[in-house]
């Protein structure tokens, strides 16, 4: 289905009579969370109202499952967590789908990171497994960034030797990842997903893995259509997710490519854009 070159704002007529929404999927950082990485105060009330209406709410993030489960512990029952950019989908502690990397590819990516380090690039790799994230760097500035997204993390001597299913390799670049680290991974782009997921982050996954693919599997399993799906995103790892929803929203402060890809604009994450939009479309008793 074609997309408008510039997304439309949400029309005032949109409301309960205009939208049969069964699934709401949202990115976290830069989308649902505010500038301090905190959820809106009204989130828990909204989640309860959505549950009463039979609407499934699903966080879709580059964060690990353990981090998402901790963040939503107050409302986790029945919630589907789309973790690690779609490579790991879990509901009530049960894996619904996963897409692990070949260990040989993980080793190649880590070798690339080590070469970047030797050339003076301040970058570190996070090897994202089902059970934990694994890092070889142990300096506090790097670990502080890792902890934001990976509550389960371990420092190891050799991340290629861990015994775990590896879902993704995430690279944190203290400089601009789009200009430095992403080009270094360009040789993998022919066979894998190489996605700039934030100003300082680049993720490498299987070509078959992305948030959109995870959502389409979920839609098939639950009998939910794209027309019944609402999705919110702000960065390049959200593009396929927006494609999977007819009610697709770029945040007002999203990456320009995300704004071009989405059907509608939502207010910025700094202005509680996700919940304001959900309230307006579904007619919830919250400020819109």
PDB file of N, CA, C and O in Angstrom, residues 27-29 60-65 68 82-86 128 149-150 168 170 197 203 211 237-238:
ATOM      1  N   UNK A  27       7.709   1.928  19.958  1.00  0.00           N
ATOM      2  CA  UNK A  27       9.111   1.998  20.334  1.00  0.00           C
ATOM      3  C   UNK A  27       9.205   2.654  21.712  1.00  0.00           C
ATOM      4  O   UNK A  27       8.237   3.277  22.190  1.00  0.00           O
ATOM      5  N   UNK A  28      10.362   2.545  22.330  1.00  0.00           N
ATOM      6  CA  UNK A  28      10.540   3.106  23.666  1.00  0.00           C
ATOM      7  C   UNK A  28      11.293   4.440  23.624  1.00  0.00           C
ATOM      8  O   UNK A  28      10.723   5.502  23.766  1.00  0.00           O
ATOM      9  N   UNK A  29      12.606   4.383  23.399  1.00  0.00           N
ATOM     10  CA  UNK A  29      13.447   5.576  23.468  1.00  0.00           C
ATOM     11  C   UNK A  29      13.145   6.522  22.314  1.00  0.00           C
ATOM     12  O   UNK A  29      13.129   6.124  21.152  1.00  0.00           O
ATOM     13  N   UNK A  60       8.004  -2.389  21.586  1.00  0.00           N
ATOM     14  CA  UNK A  60       8.902  -2.945  20.566  1.00  0.00           C
ATOM     15  C   UNK A  60      10.174  -2.125  20.592  1.00  0.00           C
ATOM     16  O   UNK A  60      10.178  -0.954  20.212  1.00  0.00           O
ATOM     17  N   UNK A  61      11.261  -2.742  21.022  1.00  0.00           N
ATOM     18  CA  UNK A  61      12.450  -1.962  21.349  1.00  0.00           C
ATOM     19  C   UNK A  61      13.722  -2.710  21.014  1.00  0.00           C
ATOM     20  O   UNK A  61      13.723  -3.939  20.880  1.00  0.00           O
ATOM     21  N   UNK A  62      14.802  -1.970  20.907  1.00  0.00           N
ATOM     22  CA  UNK A  62      16.107  -2.584  20.843  1.00  0.00           C
ATOM     23  C   UNK A  62      16.578  -3.083  22.199  1.00  0.00           C
ATOM     24  O   UNK A  62      17.580  -3.794  22.288  1.00  0.00           O
ATOM     25  N   UNK A  63      15.857  -2.716  23.244  1.00  0.00           N
ATOM     26  CA  UNK A  63      16.209  -3.174  24.592  1.00  0.00           C
ATOM     27  C   UNK A  63      15.982  -4.684  24.720  1.00  0.00           C
ATOM     28  O   UNK A  63      15.197  -5.272  23.984  1.00  0.00           O
ATOM     29  N   UNK A  64      16.657  -5.284  25.688  1.00  0.00           N
ATOM     30  CA  UNK A  64      16.516  -6.725  25.893  1.00  0.00           C
ATOM     31  C   UNK A  64      15.195  -7.030  26.596  1.00  0.00           C
ATOM     32  O   UNK A  64      14.569  -6.157  27.219  1.00  0.00           O
ATOM     33  N   UNK A  65      14.789  -8.287  26.502  1.00  0.00           N
ATOM     34  CA  UNK A  65      13.530  -8.708  27.112  1.00  0.00           C
ATOM     35  C   UNK A  65      13.525  -8.456  28.616  1.00  0.00           C
ATOM     36  O   UNK A  65      12.527  -7.955  29.171  1.00  0.00           O
ATOM     37  N   UNK A  68      12.740  -4.822  29.349  1.00  0.00           N
ATOM     38  CA  UNK A  68      11.341  -4.480  29.104  1.00  0.00           C
ATOM     39  C   UNK A  68      10.426  -5.081  30.165  1.00  0.00           C
ATOM     40  O   UNK A  68       9.500  -4.420  30.652  1.00  0.00           O
ATOM     41  N   UNK A  82       8.277  -7.232  22.330  1.00  0.00           N
ATOM     42  CA  UNK A  82       9.073  -7.373  21.112  1.00  0.00           C
ATOM     43  C   UNK A  82      10.428  -6.770  21.430  1.00  0.00           C
ATOM     44  O   UNK A  82      10.617  -5.553  21.409  1.00  0.00           O
ATOM     45  N   UNK A  83      11.379  -7.636  21.771  1.00  0.00           N
ATOM     46  CA  UNK A  83      12.676  -7.201  22.277  1.00  0.00           C
ATOM     47  C   UNK A  83      13.757  -7.340  21.215  1.00  0.00           C
ATOM     48  O   UNK A  83      13.572  -8.000  20.182  1.00  0.00           O
ATOM     49  N   UNK A  84      14.891  -6.714  21.483  1.00  0.00           N
ATOM     50  CA  UNK A  84      16.076  -6.830  20.617  1.00  0.00           C
ATOM     51  C   UNK A  84      15.726  -6.570  19.148  1.00  0.00           C
ATOM     52  O   UNK A  84      16.114  -7.297  18.246  1.00  0.00           O
ATOM     53  N   UNK A  85      14.965  -5.482  18.928  1.00  0.00           N
ATOM     54  CA  UNK A  85      14.580  -5.083  17.559  1.00  0.00           C
ATOM     55  C   UNK A  85      13.838  -6.179  16.791  1.00  0.00           C
ATOM     56  O   UNK A  85      13.993  -6.308  15.574  1.00  0.00           O
ATOM     57  N   UNK A  86      13.039  -6.956  17.508  1.00  0.00           N
ATOM     58  CA  UNK A  86      12.211  -7.966  16.853  1.00  0.00           C
ATOM     59  C   UNK A  86      12.799  -9.350  16.798  1.00  0.00           C
ATOM     60  O   UNK A  86      12.134 -10.286  16.334  1.00  0.00           O
ATOM     61  N   UNK A 128      24.138  -9.595  22.321  1.00  0.00           N
ATOM     62  CA  UNK A 128      22.830  -9.685  22.970  1.00  0.00           C
ATOM     63  C   UNK A 128      22.289 -11.112  22.898  1.00  0.00           C
ATOM     64  O   UNK A 128      21.825 -11.558  21.838  1.00  0.00           O
ATOM     65  N   UNK A 149      19.919  -0.125  28.768  1.00  0.00           N
ATOM     66  CA  UNK A 149      19.089  -0.943  27.894  1.00  0.00           C
ATOM     67  C   UNK A 149      19.168  -2.440  28.204  1.00  0.00           C
ATOM     68  O   UNK A 149      18.321  -3.197  27.736  1.00  0.00           O
ATOM     69  N   UNK A 150      20.183  -2.833  28.977  1.00  0.00           N
ATOM     70  CA  UNK A 150      20.421  -4.254  29.238  1.00  0.00           C
ATOM     71  C   UNK A 150      20.637  -4.454  30.738  1.00  0.00           C
ATOM     72  O   UNK A 150      21.761  -4.359  31.237  1.00  0.00           O
ATOM     73  N   UNK A 168      21.461 -10.532  18.487  1.00  0.00           N
ATOM     74  CA  UNK A 168      21.819  -9.254  17.891  1.00  0.00           C
ATOM     75  C   UNK A 168      23.180  -8.854  18.423  1.00  0.00           C
ATOM     76  O   UNK A 168      23.551  -9.242  19.535  1.00  0.00           O
ATOM     77  N   UNK A 170      24.900  -5.231  19.134  1.00  0.00           N
ATOM     78  CA  UNK A 170      24.681  -3.789  19.165  1.00  0.00           C
ATOM     79  C   UNK A 170      26.007  -3.095  19.430  1.00  0.00           C
ATOM     80  O   UNK A 170      26.746  -3.493  20.332  1.00  0.00           O
ATOM     81  N   UNK A 197      20.124   2.553  15.003  1.00  0.00           N
ATOM     82  CA  UNK A 197      18.945   2.546  15.865  1.00  0.00           C
ATOM     83  C   UNK A 197      18.902   3.737  16.819  1.00  0.00           C
ATOM     84  O   UNK A 197      17.971   3.871  17.613  1.00  0.00           O
ATOM     85  N   UNK A 203      22.856  -1.592  15.125  1.00  0.00           N
ATOM     86  CA  UNK A 203      22.506  -2.974  15.432  1.00  0.00           C
ATOM     87  C   UNK A 203      22.693  -3.854  14.208  1.00  0.00           C
ATOM     88  O   UNK A 203      22.347  -3.456  13.088  1.00  0.00           O
ATOM     89  N   UNK A 211      11.507  -5.321  13.636  1.00  0.00           N
ATOM     90  CA  UNK A 211      10.279  -5.154  14.409  1.00  0.00           C
ATOM     91  C   UNK A 211       9.043  -5.445  13.559  1.00  0.00           C
ATOM     92  O   UNK A 211       8.060  -6.007  14.046  1.00  0.00           O
ATOM     93  N   UNK A 237      15.327   1.994  12.937  1.00  0.00           N
ATOM     94  CA  UNK A 237      14.955   0.610  13.248  1.00  0.00           C
ATOM     95  C   UNK A 237      13.453   0.435  13.443  1.00  0.00           C
ATOM     96  O   UNK A 237      12.980  -0.665  13.714  1.00  0.00           O
ATOM     97  N   UNK A 238      12.691   1.521  13.265  1.00  0.00           N
ATOM     98  CA  UNK A 238      11.239   1.457  13.383  1.00  0.00           C
ATOM     99  C   UNK A 238      10.530   1.435  12.029  1.00  0.00           C
ATOM    100  O   UNK A 238       9.298   1.318  11.984  1.00  0.00           O
TER     101      UNK A 238
END
